[in-house]
């Protein structure tokens, strides 16, 4: 299967890693929207939020907790940060492998564009 983030998860494609364990990889976004912009992905291929199953609940919890730990390690927990899961065309979802955006290091507008 042709998937950019599967290639990054397996190491076939290079990335600037922020965290890795058996199930999860976090790496810096190639086109950062803020001083900190990290993508946290499951190594397992899940095409989008629409494809998550109940058996993925622990994985989703681990993604969020990993992002929270990274926010702390990258110095964002005091000023704040945002976690974003895009889904579908209206949200600009462009890489079809679930990824959690960790964004911070500047004041973020609300509502998002
Ligand atoms: P989406 O819009 O699908 O939620 O986010 C996809 C994100 O993946 C974008 O922020 C984009 O900059 C990032 N991205 C796309 N291709 C690559 C790549 O090859 N390497 C890295 N590190 N990030 C990428
Ligand atoms: Zn994939």
Tab-separated table of N, CA and C and ligand atoms in Angstrom:
chain	number	residue	atom	x	y	z
A	1	UNK	N	0.849	-1.198	0.000
A	1	UNK	CA	0.000	0.000	0.000
A	1	UNK	C	0.886	1.250	0.000
A	2	UNK	N	0.471	2.228	-0.756
A	2	UNK	CA	1.240	3.455	-0.885
A	2	UNK	C	0.755	4.457	0.158
A	3	UNK	N	1.550	4.665	1.210
A	3	UNK	CA	1.133	5.618	2.247
A	3	UNK	C	2.371	6.332	2.776
A	4	UNK	N	2.351	7.646	2.649
A	4	UNK	CA	3.496	8.467	3.065
A	4	UNK	C	3.860	8.239	4.536
A	5	UNK	N	2.840	8.240	5.418
A	5	UNK	CA	3.148	8.133	6.843
A	5	UNK	C	3.512	6.702	7.239
A	6	UNK	N	3.030	5.672	6.507
A	6	UNK	CA	3.543	4.313	6.735
A	6	UNK	C	5.026	4.272	6.383
A	7	UNK	N	5.403	4.955	5.316
A	7	UNK	CA	6.815	4.988	4.917
A	7	UNK	C	7.657	5.700	5.979
A	8	UNK	N	7.124	6.764	6.569
A	8	UNK	CA	7.844	7.467	7.637
A	8	UNK	C	7.892	6.592	8.889
A	9	UNK	N	6.761	5.917	9.220
A	9	UNK	CA	6.715	5.070	10.425
A	9	UNK	C	7.718	3.931	10.336
A	10	UNK	N	7.918	3.391	9.140
A	10	UNK	CA	8.827	2.244	8.980
A	10	UNK	C	10.274	2.680	8.791
A	11	UNK	N	10.490	3.990	8.611
A	11	UNK	CA	11.849	4.483	8.410
A	11	UNK	C	12.296	4.493	6.958
A	12	UNK	N	11.403	4.027	6.048
A	12	UNK	CA	11.764	4.070	4.618
A	12	UNK	C	11.929	5.509	4.150
A	13	UNK	N	11.162	6.404	4.778
A	13	UNK	CA	11.278	7.836	4.480
A	13	UNK	C	11.776	8.541	5.739
A	14	UNK	N	12.675	9.491	5.564
A	14	UNK	CA	13.278	10.171	6.717
A	14	UNK	C	12.312	11.174	7.345
A	15	UNK	N	12.448	11.354	8.648
A	15	UNK	CA	11.700	12.407	9.340
A	15	UNK	C	12.537	12.853	10.528
A	16	UNK	N	12.185	14.033	11.041
A	16	UNK	CA	12.859	14.539	12.237
A	16	UNK	C	12.045	14.063	13.443
A	17	UNK	N	12.521	12.969	14.056
A	17	UNK	CA	11.731	12.307	15.100
A	17	UNK	C	11.726	13.083	16.405
A	18	UNK	N	10.560	13.083	17.071
A	18	UNK	CA	10.441	13.693	18.393
A	18	UNK	C	10.207	12.628	19.458
A	19	UNK	N	9.631	11.472	19.052
A	19	UNK	CA	9.349	10.389	20.002
A	19	UNK	C	9.062	9.127	19.205
A	20	UNK	N	9.443	7.988	19.786
A	20	UNK	CA	9.099	6.707	19.136
A	20	UNK	C	8.971	5.616	20.181
A	21	UNK	N	7.935	4.767	20.034
A	21	UNK	CA	7.883	3.504	20.776
A	21	UNK	C	7.351	2.437	19.821
A	22	UNK	N	6.938	1.288	20.342
A	22	UNK	CA	6.524	0.188	19.455
A	22	UNK	C	5.306	0.538	18.606
A	23	UNK	N	4.429	1.386	19.142
A	23	UNK	CA	3.141	1.638	18.488
A	23	UNK	C	3.010	3.024	17.878
A	24	UNK	N	3.850	3.958	18.314
A	24	UNK	CA	3.649	5.377	17.989
A	24	UNK	C	4.941	6.017	17.512
A	25	UNK	N	4.800	6.937	16.553
A	25	UNK	CA	5.925	7.773	16.147
A	25	UNK	C	5.467	9.229	16.158
A	26	UNK	N	6.315	10.106	16.644
A	26	UNK	CA	6.053	11.543	16.566
A	26	UNK	C	7.219	12.185	15.826
A	27	UNK	N	6.889	13.079	14.903
A	27	UNK	CA	7.944	13.728	14.105
A	27	UNK	C	7.505	15.140	13.745
A	28	UNK	N	8.486	15.990	13.463
A	28	UNK	CA	8.203	17.398	13.189
A	28	UNK	C	7.595	17.563	11.795
A	29	UNK	N	6.525	18.379	11.729
A	29	UNK	CA	5.852	18.630	10.456
A	29	UNK	C	6.809	19.326	9.484
A	30	UNK	N	6.747	18.918	8.220
A	30	UNK	CA	7.645	19.465	7.204
A	30	UNK	C	7.299	20.921	6.877
A	31	UNK	N	6.076	21.322	7.184
A	31	UNK	CA	5.601	22.681	6.876
A	31	UNK	C	4.941	23.268	8.128
A	32	UNK	N	5.766	23.582	9.143
A	32	UNK	CA	5.211	23.940	10.460
A	32	UNK	C	4.358	25.203	10.440
A	33	UNK	N	3.235	25.136	11.150
A	33	UNK	CA	2.304	26.263	11.238
A	33	UNK	C	2.507	27.083	12.515
A	34	UNK	N	3.492	26.702	13.309
A	34	UNK	CA	3.788	27.387	14.576
A	34	UNK	C	5.206	26.977	14.967
A	35	UNK	N	5.813	27.662	15.959
A	35	UNK	CA	7.176	27.290	16.367
A	35	UNK	C	7.312	25.801	16.705
A	36	UNK	N	6.273	25.221	17.307
A	36	UNK	CA	6.245	23.761	17.509
A	36	UNK	C	5.081	23.200	16.704
A	37	UNK	N	5.376	22.263	15.834
A	37	UNK	CA	4.325	21.582	15.064
A	37	UNK	C	4.803	20.146	14.832
A	38	UNK	N	4.269	19.256	15.664
A	38	UNK	CA	4.677	17.843	15.645
A	38	UNK	C	3.463	16.999	15.262
A	39	UNK	N	3.691	15.956	14.480
A	39	UNK	CA	2.639	15.014	14.120
A	39	UNK	C	2.852	13.732	14.911
A	40	UNK	N	1.790	13.271	15.567
A	40	UNK	CA	1.854	12.039	16.356
A	40	UNK	C	0.991	11.008	15.648
A	41	UNK	N	1.598	9.902	15.226
A	41	UNK	CA	0.855	8.923	14.413
A	41	UNK	C	0.961	7.520	15.015
A	42	UNK	N	-0.088	6.700	14.769
A	42	UNK	CA	0.065	5.283	15.079
A	42	UNK	C	0.930	4.641	14.003
A	43	UNK	N	1.776	3.681	14.360
A	43	UNK	CA	2.553	2.981	13.329
A	43	UNK	C	1.633	2.126	12.460
A	44	UNK	N	0.547	1.653	13.083
A	44	UNK	CA	-0.460	0.887	12.340
A	44	UNK	C	-1.206	1.818	11.384
A	45	UNK	N	-1.462	1.362	10.176
A	45	UNK	CA	-2.177	2.195	9.218
A	45	UNK	C	-3.670	2.254	9.545
A	46	UNK	N	-4.152	3.459	9.822
A	46	UNK	CA	-5.586	3.729	9.945
A	46	UNK	C	-5.814	4.929	9.040
A	47	UNK	N	-6.678	4.799	8.038
A	47	UNK	CA	-6.757	5.810	6.975
A	47	UNK	C	-7.285	7.147	7.482
A	48	UNK	N	-8.285	7.117	8.363
A	48	UNK	CA	-8.823	8.378	8.882
A	48	UNK	C	-9.597	8.098	10.162
A	49	UNK	N	-10.044	9.171	10.803
A	49	UNK	CA	-10.870	9.020	12.003
A	49	UNK	C	-12.083	8.141	11.738
A	50	UNK	N	-12.580	8.192	10.497
A	50	UNK	CA	-13.780	7.422	10.146
A	50	UNK	C	-13.529	5.916	10.227
A	51	UNK	N	-12.270	5.524	10.209
A	51	UNK	CA	-11.919	4.094	10.194
A	51	UNK	C	-11.520	3.559	11.565
A	52	UNK	N	-11.571	4.413	12.594
A	52	UNK	CA	-11.191	3.941	13.926
A	52	UNK	C	-12.241	2.961	14.457
A	53	UNK	N	-11.772	1.870	15.054
A	53	UNK	CA	-12.657	0.853	15.618
A	53	UNK	C	-12.512	0.853	17.141
A	54	UNK	N	-13.477	0.239	17.848
A	54	UNK	CA	-13.362	0.176	19.314
A	54	UNK	C	-12.031	-0.414	19.761
A	55	UNK	N	-11.478	-1.336	18.990
A	55	UNK	CA	-10.192	-1.946	19.386
A	55	UNK	C	-9.033	-0.948	19.293
A	56	UNK	N	-9.268	0.217	18.681
A	56	UNK	CA	-8.237	1.255	18.590
A	56	UNK	C	-8.293	2.236	19.762
A	57	UNK	N	-9.222	2.036	20.690
A	57	UNK	CA	-9.390	3.010	21.781
A	57	UNK	C	-8.097	3.226	22.572
A	58	UNK	N	-7.393	2.143	22.865
A	58	UNK	CA	-6.152	2.286	23.648
A	58	UNK	C	-5.108	3.050	22.848
A	59	UNK	N	-5.081	2.799	21.550
A	59	UNK	CA	-4.129	3.485	20.678
A	59	UNK	C	-4.414	4.990	20.643
A	60	UNK	N	-5.684	5.349	20.535
A	60	UNK	CA	-6.058	6.763	20.512
A	60	UNK	C	-5.685	7.421	21.840
A	61	UNK	N	-5.916	6.715	22.935
A	61	UNK	CA	-5.523	7.241	24.242
A	61	UNK	C	-4.017	7.461	24.310
A	62	UNK	N	-3.272	6.512	23.761
A	62	UNK	CA	-1.806	6.623	23.786
A	62	UNK	C	-1.329	7.775	22.910
A	63	UNK	N	-2.019	8.026	21.797
A	63	UNK	CA	-1.655	9.159	20.929
A	63	UNK	C	-1.802	10.470	21.690
A	64	UNK	N	-2.940	10.604	22.368
A	64	UNK	CA	-3.211	11.852	23.101
A	64	UNK	C	-2.223	12.019	24.254
A	65	UNK	N	-1.982	10.946	24.982
A	65	UNK	CA	-1.060	11.035	26.109
A	65	UNK	C	0.361	11.325	25.629
A	66	UNK	N	0.754	10.730	24.522
A	66	UNK	CA	2.086	10.998	23.958
A	66	UNK	C	2.209	12.464	23.559
A	67	UNK	N	1.161	12.995	22.917
A	67	UNK	CA	1.179	14.402	22.517
A	67	UNK	C	1.271	15.303	23.748
A	68	UNK	N	0.549	14.960	24.790
A	68	UNK	CA	0.582	15.743	26.038
A	68	UNK	C	1.986	15.715	26.657
A	69	UNK	N	2.595	14.539	26.673
A	69	UNK	CA	3.958	14.421	27.220
A	69	UNK	C	4.957	15.230	26.384
A	70	UNK	N	4.780	15.187	25.064
A	70	UNK	CA	5.667	15.953	24.180
A	70	UNK	C	5.491	17.451	24.412
A	71	UNK	N	4.235	17.877	24.573
A	71	UNK	CA	3.966	19.294	24.835
A	71	UNK	C	4.726	19.734	26.083
A	72	UNK	N	4.700	18.877	27.094
A	72	UNK	CA	5.414	19.185	28.336
A	72	UNK	C	6.922	19.261	28.066
A	73	UNK	N	7.439	18.241	27.353
A	73	UNK	CA	8.887	18.171	27.100
A	73	UNK	C	9.348	19.330	26.220
A	74	UNK	N	8.491	19.807	25.337
A	74	UNK	CA	8.876	20.887	24.424
A	74	UNK	C	8.558	22.259	25.014
A	75	UNK	N	8.156	22.279	26.281
A	75	UNK	CA	8.010	23.539	27.010
A	75	UNK	C	6.702	24.266	26.764
A	76	UNK	N	5.666	23.528	26.339
A	76	UNK	CA	4.408	24.187	25.982
A	76	UNK	C	3.352	24.127	27.071
A	77	UNK	N	3.560	23.307	28.110
A	77	UNK	CA	2.431	23.029	29.002
A	77	UNK	C	2.008	24.249	29.804
A	78	UNK	N	2.913	25.203	30.021
A	78	UNK	CA	2.535	26.381	30.805
A	78	UNK	C	1.730	27.371	29.960
A	79	UNK	N	2.228	27.705	28.768
A	79	UNK	CA	1.554	28.700	27.921
A	79	UNK	C	0.355	28.114	27.182
A	80	UNK	N	0.409	26.817	26.910
A	80	UNK	CA	-0.701	26.175	26.217
A	80	UNK	C	-0.322	25.683	24.837
A	81	UNK	N	-1.209	24.884	24.289
A	81	UNK	CA	-0.951	24.266	22.986
A	81	UNK	C	-2.282	23.747	22.465
A	82	UNK	N	-2.273	23.233	21.254
A	82	UNK	CA	-3.502	22.696	20.663
A	82	UNK	C	-3.216	21.348	20.029
A	83	UNK	N	-4.172	20.414	20.210
A	83	UNK	CA	-4.136	19.126	19.519
A	83	UNK	C	-5.240	19.131	18.476
A	84	UNK	N	-4.902	18.754	17.247
A	84	UNK	CA	-5.873	18.797	16.146
A	84	UNK	C	-5.881	17.464	15.416
A	85	UNK	N	-7.097	16.955	15.188
A	85	UNK	CA	-7.299	15.784	14.324
A	85	UNK	C	-8.177	16.239	13.175
A	86	UNK	N	-7.616	16.371	12.001
A	86	UNK	CA	-8.421	16.737	10.844
A	86	UNK	C	-9.082	15.494	10.252
A	87	UNK	N	-10.204	15.704	9.573
A	87	UNK	CA	-10.887	14.595	8.895
A	87	UNK	C	-11.667	15.154	7.720
A	88	UNK	N	-11.358	14.695	6.528
A	88	UNK	CA	-12.153	15.051	5.356
A	88	UNK	C	-11.746	16.348	4.691
A	89	UNK	N	-12.366	16.585	3.533
A	89	UNK	CA	-11.974	17.688	2.650
A	89	UNK	C	-12.141	19.057	3.314
A	90	UNK	N	-13.255	19.287	4.009
A	90	UNK	CA	-13.486	20.605	4.615
A	90	UNK	C	-12.428	20.941	5.657
A	91	UNK	N	-11.849	19.922	6.275
A	91	UNK	CA	-10.802	20.149	7.285
A	91	UNK	C	-9.416	20.177	6.658
A	92	UNK	N	-9.333	19.951	5.349
A	92	UNK	CA	-8.042	19.978	4.667
A	92	UNK	C	-7.210	18.732	4.903
A	93	UNK	N	-7.899	17.623	5.229
A	93	UNK	CA	-7.177	16.360	5.491
A	93	UNK	C	-6.461	15.925	4.217
A	94	UNK	N	-5.131	15.785	4.283
A	94	UNK	CA	-4.376	15.594	3.040
A	94	UNK	C	-3.483	14.357	3.028
A	95	UNK	N	-3.151	13.802	4.179
A	95	UNK	CA	-2.372	12.552	4.223
A	95	UNK	C	-3.260	11.519	4.912
A	96	UNK	N	-3.587	10.445	4.188
A	96	UNK	CA	-4.660	9.550	4.629
A	96	UNK	C	-4.136	8.433	5.538
A	97	UNK	N	-3.562	8.862	6.639
A	97	UNK	CA	-3.083	8.005	7.731
A	97	UNK	C	-3.248	8.873	8.980
A	98	UNK	N	-4.065	8.416	9.919
A	98	UNK	CA	-4.433	9.248	11.074
A	98	UNK	C	-3.212	9.901	11.723
A	99	UNK	N	-3.326	11.203	11.984
A	99	UNK	CA	-2.228	11.929	12.634
A	99	UNK	C	-2.794	13.027	13.509
A	100	UNK	N	-2.213	13.132	14.682
A	100	UNK	CA	-2.605	14.145	15.658
A	100	UNK	C	-1.582	15.270	15.569
A	101	UNK	N	-2.062	16.495	15.270
A	101	UNK	CA	-1.173	17.659	15.229
A	101	UNK	C	-1.000	18.195	16.646
A	102	UNK	N	0.232	18.393	17.061
A	102	UNK	CA	0.552	19.127	18.297
A	102	UNK	C	1.132	20.466	17.851
A	103	UNK	N	0.413	21.542	18.179
A	103	UNK	CA	0.782	22.872	17.690
A	103	UNK	C	0.914	23.819	18.881
A	104	UNK	N	1.988	24.590	18.906
A	104	UNK	CA	2.142	25.543	20.001
A	104	UNK	C	3.372	26.416	19.816
A	105	UNK	N	3.609	27.258	20.830
A	105	UNK	CA	4.753	28.146	20.793
A	105	UNK	C	4.388	29.551	20.358
A	106	UNK	N	3.112	29.776	20.074
A	106	UNK	CA	2.599	31.124	19.797
A	106	UNK	C	1.115	31.128	20.171
A	107	UNK	N	0.526	32.320	20.308
A	107	UNK	CA	-0.905	32.400	20.575
A	107	UNK	C	-1.648	31.937	19.324
A	108	UNK	N	-2.610	31.047	19.502
A	108	UNK	CA	-3.330	30.453	18.374
A	108	UNK	C	-4.714	31.077	18.259
A	109	UNK	N	-5.116	31.413	17.047
A	109	UNK	CA	-6.425	32.028	16.843
A	109	UNK	C	-7.568	31.032	17.037
A	110	UNK	N	-8.726	31.570	17.408
A	110	UNK	CA	-9.944	30.767	17.502
A	110	UNK	C	-11.128	31.607	17.092
A	111	UNK	N	-12.048	31.152	16.247
A	111	UNK	CA	-12.040	29.815	15.660
A	111	UNK	C	-10.960	29.658	14.608
A	112	UNK	N	-10.539	28.409	14.367
A	112	UNK	CA	-9.508	28.162	13.347
A	112	UNK	C	-10.070	28.497	11.970
A	113	UNK	N	-9.196	28.766	10.996
A	113	UNK	CA	-9.628	29.175	9.665
A	113	UNK	C	-10.364	28.086	8.916
B	1	LIG	P1	-3.486	17.158	7.384
B	1	LIG	O1	-3.796	18.415	6.625
B	1	LIG	O2	-3.695	15.919	6.544
B	1	LIG	O3	-4.152	17.071	8.712
B	1	LIG	O4	-1.943	17.245	7.726
B	1	LIG	C1	-0.926	16.658	7.002
B	1	LIG	C2	0.361	17.257	7.498
B	1	LIG	O5	1.435	16.449	7.050
B	1	LIG	C3	0.617	18.670	6.978
B	1	LIG	O6	0.755	19.551	8.084
B	1	LIG	C4	1.903	18.540	6.160
B	1	LIG	O7	2.735	19.665	6.267
B	1	LIG	C5	2.529	17.291	6.752
B	1	LIG	N1	3.369	16.549	5.824
B	1	LIG	C6	3.062	16.204	4.550
B	1	LIG	N2	4.063	15.510	3.997
B	1	LIG	C7	5.040	15.409	4.941
B	1	LIG	C8	6.337	14.786	4.954
B	1	LIG	O8	6.799	14.174	3.994
B	1	LIG	N3	7.047	14.901	6.114
B	1	LIG	C9	6.576	15.567	7.199
B	1	LIG	N4	7.362	15.613	8.284
B	1	LIG	N5	5.350	16.144	7.228
B	1	LIG	C10	4.606	16.073	6.107
B	2	LIG	ZN1	-0.342	4.539	6.449
